[in-house]
Coordinates of N, CA, C and O in Angstrom, one line a residue:
M1 N 117.7 138.5 158.6 CA 118.7 139.6 157.7 C 118.9 138.4 156.3 O 117.8 137.1 156.6
G2 N 118.4 139.4 154.9 CA 118.3 138.4 154.2 C 119.0 138.2 153.3 O 120.1 138.3 153.6
I3 N 118.8 137.5 152.4 CA 120.1 136.6 151.2 C 121.0 137.6 151.1 O 122.1 137.2 150.9
I4 N 120.8 138.5 150.5 CA 121.4 139.6 149.0 C 122.4 140.4 150.7 O 123.6 139.9 151.0
D5 N 121.5 141.1 152.1 CA 122.7 141.0 152.9 C 123.9 139.8 153.5 O 124.9 140.4 153.6
Q6 N 123.2 138.8 153.7 CA 124.3 137.8 154.2 C 125.1 137.6 153.1 O 126.4 137.6 153.4
L7 N 125.2 137.4 152.0 CA 126.0 137.5 150.6 C 127.7 139.0 151.1 O 128.1 138.3 150.0
N8 N 126.6 139.7 150.7 CA 127.0 141.1 151.2 C 128.2 140.9 151.9 O 129.2 140.8 152.3
T9 N 127.8 140.9 153.1 CA 128.8 140.6 154.5 C 129.5 139.5 154.0 O 130.4 139.5 154.5
A10 N 129.0 138.3 152.9 CA 129.6 137.7 153.9 C 131.5 138.1 152.5 O 132.2 138.2 152.8
L11 N 131.2 138.6 151.2 CA 131.7 139.1 150.5 C 132.8 140.1 151.2 O 133.9 139.8 151.4
S12 N 132.2 141.1 152.1 CA 133.1 141.8 152.8 C 133.6 141.2 153.9 O 135.0 141.5 153.5
Q13 N 134.0 140.2 154.2 CA 134.7 139.3 155.1 C 135.9 139.2 154.5 O 136.5 138.7 155.3
I14 N 135.5 138.0 153.8 CA 136.4 138.1 152.4 C 137.5 138.6 152.0 O 138.4 137.8 152.5
M15 N 137.0 139.4 151.7 CA 137.9 140.6 151.4 C 138.1 141.5 152.0 O 139.6 141.4 151.9
L16 N 138.1 141.9 153.0 CA 139.0 141.7 154.7 C 139.9 140.3 154.7 O 140.9 141.1 155.5
H17 N 139.4 139.1 154.5 CA 141.0 138.5 155.1 C 141.5 137.9 153.9 O 142.9 137.2 153.9
L18 N 141.2 137.9 152.6 CA 142.2 137.9 151.8 C 143.6 138.5 151.3 O 144.0 137.5 151.0
P19 N 143.3 139.4 152.1 CA 145.7 139.3 151.7 C 146.1 138.5 152.8 O 147.5 138.2 152.5
Y20 N 145.5 137.7 153.8 CA 146.3 136.9 154.4 C 145.8 135.7 154.1 O 147.0 134.7 154.4
L21 N 145.6 135.2 153.4 CA 144.9 133.8 152.5 C 145.6 134.2 151.5 O 146.2 132.9 150.9
L22 N 145.8 135.2 150.8 CA 147.1 135.8 149.3 C 148.8 135.6 150.1 O 149.3 135.3 149.6
T23 N 149.1 135.9 151.3 CA 149.8 135.8 151.8 C 150.6 134.5 152.2 O 151.8 134.3 151.5
I24 N 149.6 133.5 152.7 CA 149.8 132.1 152.4 C 150.3 131.9 151.3 O 150.8 130.7 150.9
L25 N 149.4 132.1 150.4 CA 149.1 131.2 148.7 C 150.9 132.0 148.4 O 150.9 131.0 147.7
G26 N 151.1 133.1 148.5 CA 152.5 134.2 147.5 C 153.6 132.9 148.4 O 154.8 132.5 147.9
W27 N 153.7 132.4 149.7 CA 154.8 131.7 150.4 C 154.8 130.8 150.0 O 156.3 129.8 149.1
T28 N 153.9 129.6 149.7 CA 153.4 128.5 148.7 C 154.2 128.7 147.2 O 154.5 127.4 147.2
W29 N 153.8 129.9 146.9 CA 154.5 129.7 145.0 C 155.7 130.0 145.1 O 155.9 129.9 144.9
A30 N 155.8 131.2 146.0 CA 158.0 131.0 146.5 C 158.6 130.0 146.2 O 159.6 129.6 145.8
L31 N 158.2 129.1 147.5 CA 158.2 128.1 148.0 C 158.6 127.1 146.1 O 159.7 126.4 146.4
H32 N 157.8 126.8 146.1 CA 157.2 126.4 144.1 C 158.4 126.6 144.0 O 159.2 125.8 143.1
I33 N 158.9 127.5 143.0 CA 160.0 128.2 142.2 C 161.2 128.2 142.6 O 161.8 127.2 142.2
V34 N 161.0 128.2 144.3 CA 162.5 127.9 144.3 C 162.8 126.4 144.4 O 164.0 125.4 143.9
N35 N 161.5 125.4 144.4 CA 161.2 123.3 144.3 C 162.2 123.6 142.8 O 162.6 122.6 142.2
V36 N 160.8 124.4 142.1 CA 161.5 124.2 140.6 C 162.8 124.5 140.6 O 163.3 123.3 139.7
F37 N 163.4 125.4 141.0 CA 164.5 125.5 140.5 C 166.3 124.6 140.4 O 166.8 124.3 140.4
F38 N 165.0 124.1 141.7 CA 166.3 122.4 142.5 C 165.8 121.4 142.0 O 165.9 121.0 142.9
G39 N 164.8 121.5 141.4 CA 164.5 120.6 139.9 C 163.7 119.3 141.6 O 163.5 118.0 141.4
Y40 N 162.6 120.0 141.7 CA 161.9 119.3 142.7 C 162.8 119.0 143.8 O 161.9 117.2 144.3
K41 N 163.6 118.7 143.7 CA 164.4 117.8 145.0 C 163.9 118.3 146.9 O 163.6 117.7 147.4
L42 N 163.0 119.2 146.3 CA 162.5 119.0 148.1 C 161.3 118.3 148.1 O 160.9 118.8 149.4
C43 N 160.8 118.3 147.1 CA 159.8 117.3 147.3 C 160.0 115.8 148.2 O 159.6 115.2 149.0
M44 N 161.6 115.5 148.2 CA 161.1 115.1 149.3 C 161.4 115.0 151.2 O 161.6 114.2 152.1
F45 N 161.1 116.1 151.4 CA 160.7 116.5 151.9 C 159.6 116.6 152.5 O 159.2 116.9 153.9
G46 N 158.3 115.8 151.8 CA 157.3 115.2 152.1 C 156.8 114.2 153.2 O 157.5 114.2 153.6
I47 N 155.7 113.8 152.6 CA 155.7 112.9 153.8 C 155.9 111.4 153.1 O 155.2 111.3 152.0
I48 N 156.9 110.9 154.3 CA 157.3 110.1 153.9 C 156.9 108.9 154.5 O 157.2 108.6 156.0
P49 N 155.7 108.2 154.7 CA 154.9 106.9 155.2 C 156.0 105.8 156.1 O 156.5 104.8 155.3
R50 N 155.8 106.1 157.3 CA 155.9 105.1 158.0 C 157.9 105.1 158.2 O 158.6 103.7 158.9
F51 N 158.3 106.5 158.2 CA 159.9 106.6 157.8 C 159.9 107.5 159.2 O 159.3 108.9 158.8
P52 N 160.6 107.5 160.2 CA 160.4 108.5 161.1 C 161.1 110.2 160.2 O 160.0 111.2 161.1
T53 N 162.0 110.0 159.8 CA 161.9 111.8 159.7 C 160.5 112.1 158.6 O 160.6 113.1 157.9
G54 N 160.2 111.4 157.8 CA 158.9 111.7 156.9 C 157.9 112.2 157.5 O 157.3 112.9 157.3
L55 N 157.7 112.3 159.2 CA 157.0 112.8 160.2 C 157.2 114.7 160.0 O 156.0 114.9 159.7
V56 N 158.3 114.7 159.4 CA 158.4 116.0 159.7 C 157.8 116.5 158.3 O 157.5 118.0 158.1
G57 N 157.6 115.6 157.4 CA 156.8 116.5 156.6 C 155.1 116.3 156.1 O 155.0 117.1 155.3
I58 N 155.2 116.3 157.5 CA 153.3 116.5 158.0 C 153.4 117.8 157.3 O 151.9 118.4 157.4
F59 N 154.1 118.2 158.0 CA 154.4 120.4 158.1 C 154.6 121.0 156.9 O 154.5 122.2 156.6
I60 N 155.6 120.5 156.1 CA 155.7 120.5 155.3 C 154.9 120.5 153.4 O 155.2 121.1 152.7
A61 N 154.6 119.5 153.8 CA 154.3 118.9 152.6 C 152.8 119.8 152.0 O 152.6 119.9 150.9
P62 N 152.3 120.3 152.3 CA 150.7 121.5 152.2 C 151.8 122.4 151.5 O 150.9 122.6 150.8
F63 N 152.9 123.2 151.2 CA 153.3 124.0 150.9 C 154.3 123.0 149.8 O 154.7 124.1 149.0
L64 N 154.2 122.0 148.9 CA 155.2 121.4 148.3 C 154.1 120.8 147.2 O 153.3 120.1 148.1
H65 N 154.8 121.3 146.4 CA 153.7 120.5 145.1 C 154.7 119.9 144.3 O 156.0 120.4 143.5
G66 N 154.3 119.1 143.3 CA 154.7 118.3 142.4 C 154.8 119.1 140.9 O 155.8 118.7 140.2
N67 N 153.9 119.8 140.6 CA 154.7 120.2 138.8 C 153.1 121.5 139.3 O 152.8 122.3 140.1
F68 N 153.2 122.6 138.1 CA 152.5 124.0 138.1 C 151.0 123.3 138.1 O 150.6 124.4 138.6
N69 N 151.1 122.7 137.3 CA 149.1 121.7 137.4 C 149.3 121.7 138.9 O 147.9 121.9 138.9
H70 N 149.6 121.5 139.1 CA 149.7 120.8 141.1 C 148.7 121.4 142.1 O 148.0 122.4 142.1
I71 N 149.7 123.0 142.0 CA 150.0 124.2 142.3 C 148.9 125.2 142.3 O 148.8 125.7 143.3
F72 N 148.3 125.0 140.8 CA 148.0 126.3 140.5 C 146.3 125.4 140.8 O 145.2 126.6 141.0
M73 N 145.9 124.2 140.4 CA 144.7 123.8 140.6 C 144.5 124.3 142.6 O 144.0 124.2 143.2
N74 N 145.3 122.9 143.2 CA 145.2 123.2 144.3 C 145.2 125.0 145.1 O 144.7 125.4 146.1
S75 N 145.3 126.0 144.5 CA 146.2 127.2 144.6 C 144.3 128.0 144.6 O 143.5 128.6 145.0
F76 N 144.0 127.1 143.5 CA 142.3 127.7 142.7 C 140.7 126.9 143.7 O 140.8 127.5 145.1
F77 N 141.4 126.3 144.2 CA 140.9 125.3 144.9 C 140.7 125.7 146.7 O 139.8 125.9 148.0
F78 N 141.9 126.1 147.0 CA 142.5 127.0 148.3 C 141.6 128.2 149.4 O 141.5 128.7 149.9
L79 N 141.7 129.2 148.2 CA 141.6 129.6 148.1 C 140.1 130.5 147.6 O 139.4 131.2 148.9
G80 N 138.8 129.1 147.4 CA 137.9 128.9 147.0 C 137.3 128.5 148.5 O 136.3 129.3 149.0
L81 N 137.8 127.7 148.9 CA 137.1 126.4 150.2 C 137.8 127.9 151.6 O 137.1 127.6 152.6
G82 N 139.0 127.9 151.6 CA 139.8 128.7 152.2 C 138.6 129.9 152.8 O 138.6 130.1 154.1
S83 N 138.2 130.6 151.5 CA 137.6 131.7 151.9 C 136.5 131.8 152.3 O 136.1 132.7 153.6
F84 N 135.5 130.7 152.9 CA 134.6 130.0 153.3 C 135.2 129.6 154.6 O 133.9 130.3 155.6
V85 N 135.9 129.3 154.8 CA 136.2 128.7 156.0 C 136.7 129.8 157.5 O 136.0 130.1 158.3
I86 N 137.0 130.6 156.2 CA 138.3 132.2 156.6 C 136.5 132.9 157.3 O 136.5 133.9 158.7
L87 N 135.5 132.8 156.7 CA 134.2 133.3 156.9 C 134.7 133.4 158.9 O 133.8 134.1 159.7
Q88 N 134.7 132.0 159.4 CA 134.4 132.1 161.1 C 135.4 132.9 161.5 O 134.7 132.5 162.6
G89 N 135.8 133.3 161.1 CA 137.1 134.0 161.6 C 139.0 133.4 161.3 O 139.0 132.0 161.2
Q90 N 139.9 134.3 161.2 CA 141.4 133.6 161.1 C 141.4 133.0 162.4 O 141.7 132.3 161.9
Q91 N 141.0 132.8 163.7 CA 141.8 132.3 164.8 C 141.3 130.9 164.4 O 141.2 129.6 163.9
V92 N 139.5 130.5 164.2 CA 138.9 129.1 163.6 C 139.6 129.2 162.0 O 140.1 127.7 162.1
F93 N 140.2 130.1 161.3 CA 141.1 129.5 160.0 C 141.8 128.9 160.6 O 142.4 128.0 160.2
N94 N 142.4 129.5 161.2 CA 144.1 128.7 162.0 C 144.0 126.8 162.9 O 144.7 126.7 162.1
V95 N 143.5 127.2 163.3 CA 142.4 126.2 164.2 C 142.4 125.1 163.0 O 143.1 124.1 163.4
V96 N 141.4 125.2 162.5 CA 140.8 124.1 161.8 C 141.6 123.8 160.7 O 142.2 122.6 160.3
S97 N 142.6 124.5 160.0 CA 144.0 124.2 159.2 C 144.4 123.3 160.1 O 145.7 122.7 159.6
I98 N 145.1 123.4 160.6 CA 146.6 123.2 161.8 C 145.5 122.1 162.3 O 146.8 120.7 162.0
A99 N 144.6 121.9 162.6 CA 144.2 120.2 162.8 C 144.2 119.6 161.6 O 144.7 118.0 161.7
I100 N 144.0 120.2 160.5 CA 143.3 118.7 159.7 C 145.2 118.7 158.9 O 145.5 117.7 158.2
I101 N 145.9 119.5 159.0 CA 147.6 119.5 158.8 C 147.9 118.6 159.4 O 148.4 117.1 158.7
V102 N 147.6 118.0 160.6 CA 148.3 117.5 161.7 C 147.7 116.1 161.1 O 148.3 114.8 161.3
I103 N 146.1 115.5 162.0 CA 145.4 115.1 161.1 C 145.6 113.8 160.2 O 146.1 113.1 159.9
A104 N 145.7 114.8 159.3 CA 145.3 114.3 157.3 C 147.2 113.9 157.9 O 147.3 113.2 156.8
G105 N 148.2 114.6 157.5 CA 149.6 114.1 158.2 C 150.1 113.0 158.1 O 150.3 112.1 158.0
L106 N 149.0 112.7 159.9 CA 149.6 111.4 160.1 C 148.8 110.0 159.6 O 148.5 109.2 159.7
L107 N 147.7 110.2 159.4 CA 146.9 109.0 158.6 C 147.8 108.9 156.6 O 148.0 108.1 157.0
T108 N 148.4 109.9 156.6 CA 149.6 109.7 155.3 C 150.5 108.5 156.0 O 150.7 108.1 155.5
W109 N 150.6 109.7 156.6 CA 152.2 109.0 157.1 C 152.3 107.1 157.6 O 152.9 106.6 157.1
L110 N 150.8 107.1 158.8 CA 150.5 105.8 159.2 C 150.1 105.1 158.1 O 150.6 104.0 157.7
F111 N 148.9 105.7 156.8 CA 148.3 104.2 155.9 C 149.1 104.6 154.7 O 148.6 103.6 153.8
A112 N 149.4 105.8 154.1 CA 149.7 106.3 152.3 C 150.7 104.6 151.8 O 151.5 104.1 152.9
R113 N 151.0 104.5 151.0 CA 151.8 103.4 149.8 C 153.2 104.8 150.0 O 153.3 106.3 150.9
R114 N 154.2 103.3 149.9 CA 155.4 104.2 150.1 C 155.7 105.6 148.7 O 155.8 105.1 147.9
A115 N 155.5 107.0 149.2 CA 156.1 107.6 148.1 C 156.0 109.0 149.1 O 155.9 109.2 150.0
A116 N 157.3 109.7 148.5 CA 156.5 111.9 149.3 C 155.5 112.2 148.8 O 155.3 112.7 147.9
H117 N 154.9 112.1 149.1 CA 153.8 113.0 149.5 C 153.7 114.3 149.7 O 153.8 114.7 150.8
V118 N 153.2 115.3 148.7 CA 153.2 116.7 148.5 C 152.1 116.8 148.2 O 151.1 116.4 147.5
G119 N 151.8 118.2 148.7 CA 150.4 118.5 148.0 C 149.4 119.2 149.3 O 149.5 118.9 150.1
A120 N 148.7 120.6 148.5 CA 147.4 120.6 149.8 C 146.2 120.0 149.5 O 145.0 120.8 150.4
S121 N 146.0 119.2 148.7 CA 144.9 119.2 148.3 C 144.1 117.7 150.0 O 143.0 118.1 150.2
S122 N 144.5 117.4 150.7 CA 144.5 117.3 151.7 C 143.6 118.2 152.8 O 142.5 118.3 153.7
V123 N 144.7 119.2 153.0 CA 144.2 120.3 153.2 C 142.5 121.4 152.7 O 141.3 121.1 153.5
I124 N 142.6 120.8 151.3 CA 141.0 121.4 150.6 C 140.2 120.6 151.5 O 139.4 120.8 151.6
M125 N 140.4 119.2 150.8 CA 139.7 118.2 150.9 C 138.6 118.5 152.6 O 137.5 118.3 153.8
G126 N 139.5 118.5 154.0 CA 139.6 119.3 154.8 C 138.6 120.3 155.0 O 137.4 120.3 156.0
Y127 N 139.1 121.4 154.3 CA 138.2 122.4 154.7 C 136.6 121.7 154.3 O 135.7 122.7 154.4
W128 N 136.9 121.4 152.8 CA 135.1 120.5 152.8 C 134.5 120.6 153.7 O 133.3 119.9 153.8
S129 N 135.2 119.1 154.4 CA 134.6 118.8 155.3 C 134.2 119.0 156.3 O 132.9 119.5 156.9
F130 N 134.6 120.8 156.8 CA 134.5 121.3 158.2 C 132.9 122.2 157.3 O 132.2 122.4 158.2
L131 N 133.7 122.6 156.1 CA 131.8 123.5 155.8 C 131.0 122.1 154.9 O 129.8 123.0 155.6
L132 N 130.7 121.7 154.9 CA 129.9 120.4 155.3 C 129.2 119.5 156.5 O 127.6 119.7 156.7
L133 N 129.7 119.7 157.1 CA 129.8 120.0 158.7 C 128.7 120.9 159.8 O 127.7 121.0 159.8
R134 N 129.3 122.0 159.0 CA 128.9 124.0 159.7 C 127.7 124.0 158.4 O 126.4 124.2 159.7
A135 N 127.7 123.1 157.3 CA 126.1 123.9 156.7 C 125.0 122.5 157.3 O 123.7 122.5 157.1
Y136 N 125.2 121.2 158.2 CA 125.2 120.6 158.1 C 124.4 120.7 159.4 O 123.0 120.5 160.1
Y137 N 125.2 121.3 160.5 CA 125.4 121.9 162.2 C 124.9 122.7 162.2 O 123.9 123.1 163.2
H138 N 124.5 124.2 161.0 CA 124.4 125.7 161.6 C 123.9 126.0 160.1 O 124.6 126.8 159.1
P139 N 122.8 125.4 159.8 CA 122.5 125.5 158.0 C 121.9 127.3 157.8 O 120.6 127.5 158.1
D140 N 123.5 128.1 157.2 CA 122.6 129.4 156.2 C 123.1 128.9 155.1 O 123.6 128.1 154.5
I141 N 122.6 130.2 154.4 CA 122.6 130.2 152.8 C 124.3 130.2 152.5 O 124.4 129.8 151.7
I142 N 125.1 130.6 153.5 CA 126.5 131.0 153.5 C 127.3 129.7 153.4 O 127.4 128.9 152.3
D143 N 126.5 128.7 154.3 CA 127.6 127.6 155.0 C 126.7 126.4 153.6 O 127.9 125.9 152.6
L144 N 125.3 126.5 153.2 CA 125.1 126.0 152.7 C 125.1 125.9 150.9 O 125.9 124.9 150.2
L145 N 125.5 127.3 150.2 CA 126.2 127.6 149.3 C 127.9 126.7 149.0 O 128.1 126.4 148.1
A146 N 128.8 127.2 149.9 CA 129.7 126.6 149.8 C 129.9 124.9 150.4 O 130.1 124.6 149.4
A147 N 129.7 124.5 151.3 CA 129.6 122.6 151.0 C 128.8 122.5 149.6 O 129.4 121.8 149.3
G148 N 127.4 123.5 148.5 CA 127.1 122.9 147.7 C 128.2 123.0 146.3 O 128.2 122.2 145.9
L149 N 128.3 124.3 146.6 CA 129.8 124.3 145.4 C 130.8 123.1 145.4 O 131.9 123.2 144.7
G150 N 130.9 123.6 146.9 CA 132.6 122.6 146.7 C 132.1 120.7 146.4 O 133.0 119.7 146.0
L151 N 130.9 120.2 146.7 CA 130.8 119.4 146.3 C 130.4 119.1 144.5 O 130.4 117.9 143.9
Y152 N 130.0 120.4 144.1 CA 130.3 120.3 143.2 C 131.4 119.7 142.1 O 131.7 118.9 140.9
Y153 N 132.2 120.8 142.4 CA 133.8 120.7 141.9 C 134.5 119.9 142.6 O 135.3 119.0 141.2
F154 N 134.6 118.7 143.9 CA 134.8 117.4 143.8 C 134.9 116.6 142.9 O 134.9 115.6 143.5
G155 N 133.0 116.5 143.2 CA 132.4 115.6 142.5 C 132.6 115.7 141.1 O 133.3 114.3 140.5
V156 N 133.3 116.6 140.6 CA 133.5 116.5 139.0 C 135.0 116.0 139.1 O 135.4 115.5 137.9
H157 N 135.5 116.5 140.0 CA 137.4 115.9 139.8 C 137.7 115.3 141.1 O 138.1 114.5 140.2
M158 N 136.7 114.5 141.6 CA 137.0 113.5 142.0 C 136.5 111.7 140.5 O 137.1 111.1 140.6
A159 N 135.6 112.2 140.5 CA 135.2 111.6 139.0 C 136.1 111.9 137.9 O 136.3 110.4 137.5
A160 N 136.6 112.1 137.8 CA 137.4 112.9 136.8 C 139.1 112.0 137.1 O 139.7 111.0 135.8
S161 N 139.4 112.2 138.2 CA 140.6 111.1 138.8 C 140.3 110.1 139.5 O 141.4 109.0 138.9
L162 N 139.0 109.1 139.1 CA 138.7 107.6 139.6 C 139.0 107.2 137.0 O 140.0 106.2 137.5
V163 N 139.7 108.2 136.2 CA 139.0 107.6 135.1 C 140.7 108.2 134.6 O 141.2 107.7 133.8
S164 N 142.1 108.7 135.5 CA 142.6 109.2 134.9 C 143.6 108.2 134.6 O 144.1 107.3 136.0
H165 N 144.8 109.0 133.8 CA 146.0 107.6 133.4 C 147.4 108.0 133.8 O 147.9 107.6 133.7
E166 N 147.1 108.8 134.5 CA 148.4 110.4 134.8 C 149.1 109.7 136.5 O 148.5 109.0 136.7
K167 N 150.3 109.5 135.6 CA 151.0 109.0 136.7 C 151.6 109.3 137.6 O 151.6 110.3 138.2
G168 N 151.0 108.8 139.0 CA 150.9 109.4 140.2 C 149.8 109.7 141.0 O 149.3 110.1 142.1
V169 N 148.6 109.2 139.8 CA 147.1 110.3 140.5 C 146.7 108.7 141.3 O 147.0 107.5 140.8

């Protein structure tokens, strides 16, 4: 199969699964609107490290966000990288997503600074890690493209966050 055929196949698969991704994103945005209405008080249900009640946040934190910029950026990267992950099938997407949420959440709970941690950044970085491993072990044009795009965008994002003076970064 040629490169153009692979790209067309990938695009048609992404379009097939796009409603699923948009549903997840829609519920996340709906929760954010509720959180805004309550003055961001729902963020207290994020991951609170080393407190037993903070364990509940492992499953809630990826759907809570601290402000509109936070949810907008996470939405953009979720759709981009999530689209590449879901190319492996919806069941793989679900298993990868749950595994990332649990592993990243537990690591945050064990090692993070004392604060309520919210947002889908760990899920997005987990998707990128999954795509990097796929590109390494099963190199095809789509996986290499996904890993390369992730490297470019996250490289710029991580470099910018290193010099950020924004509170909470």
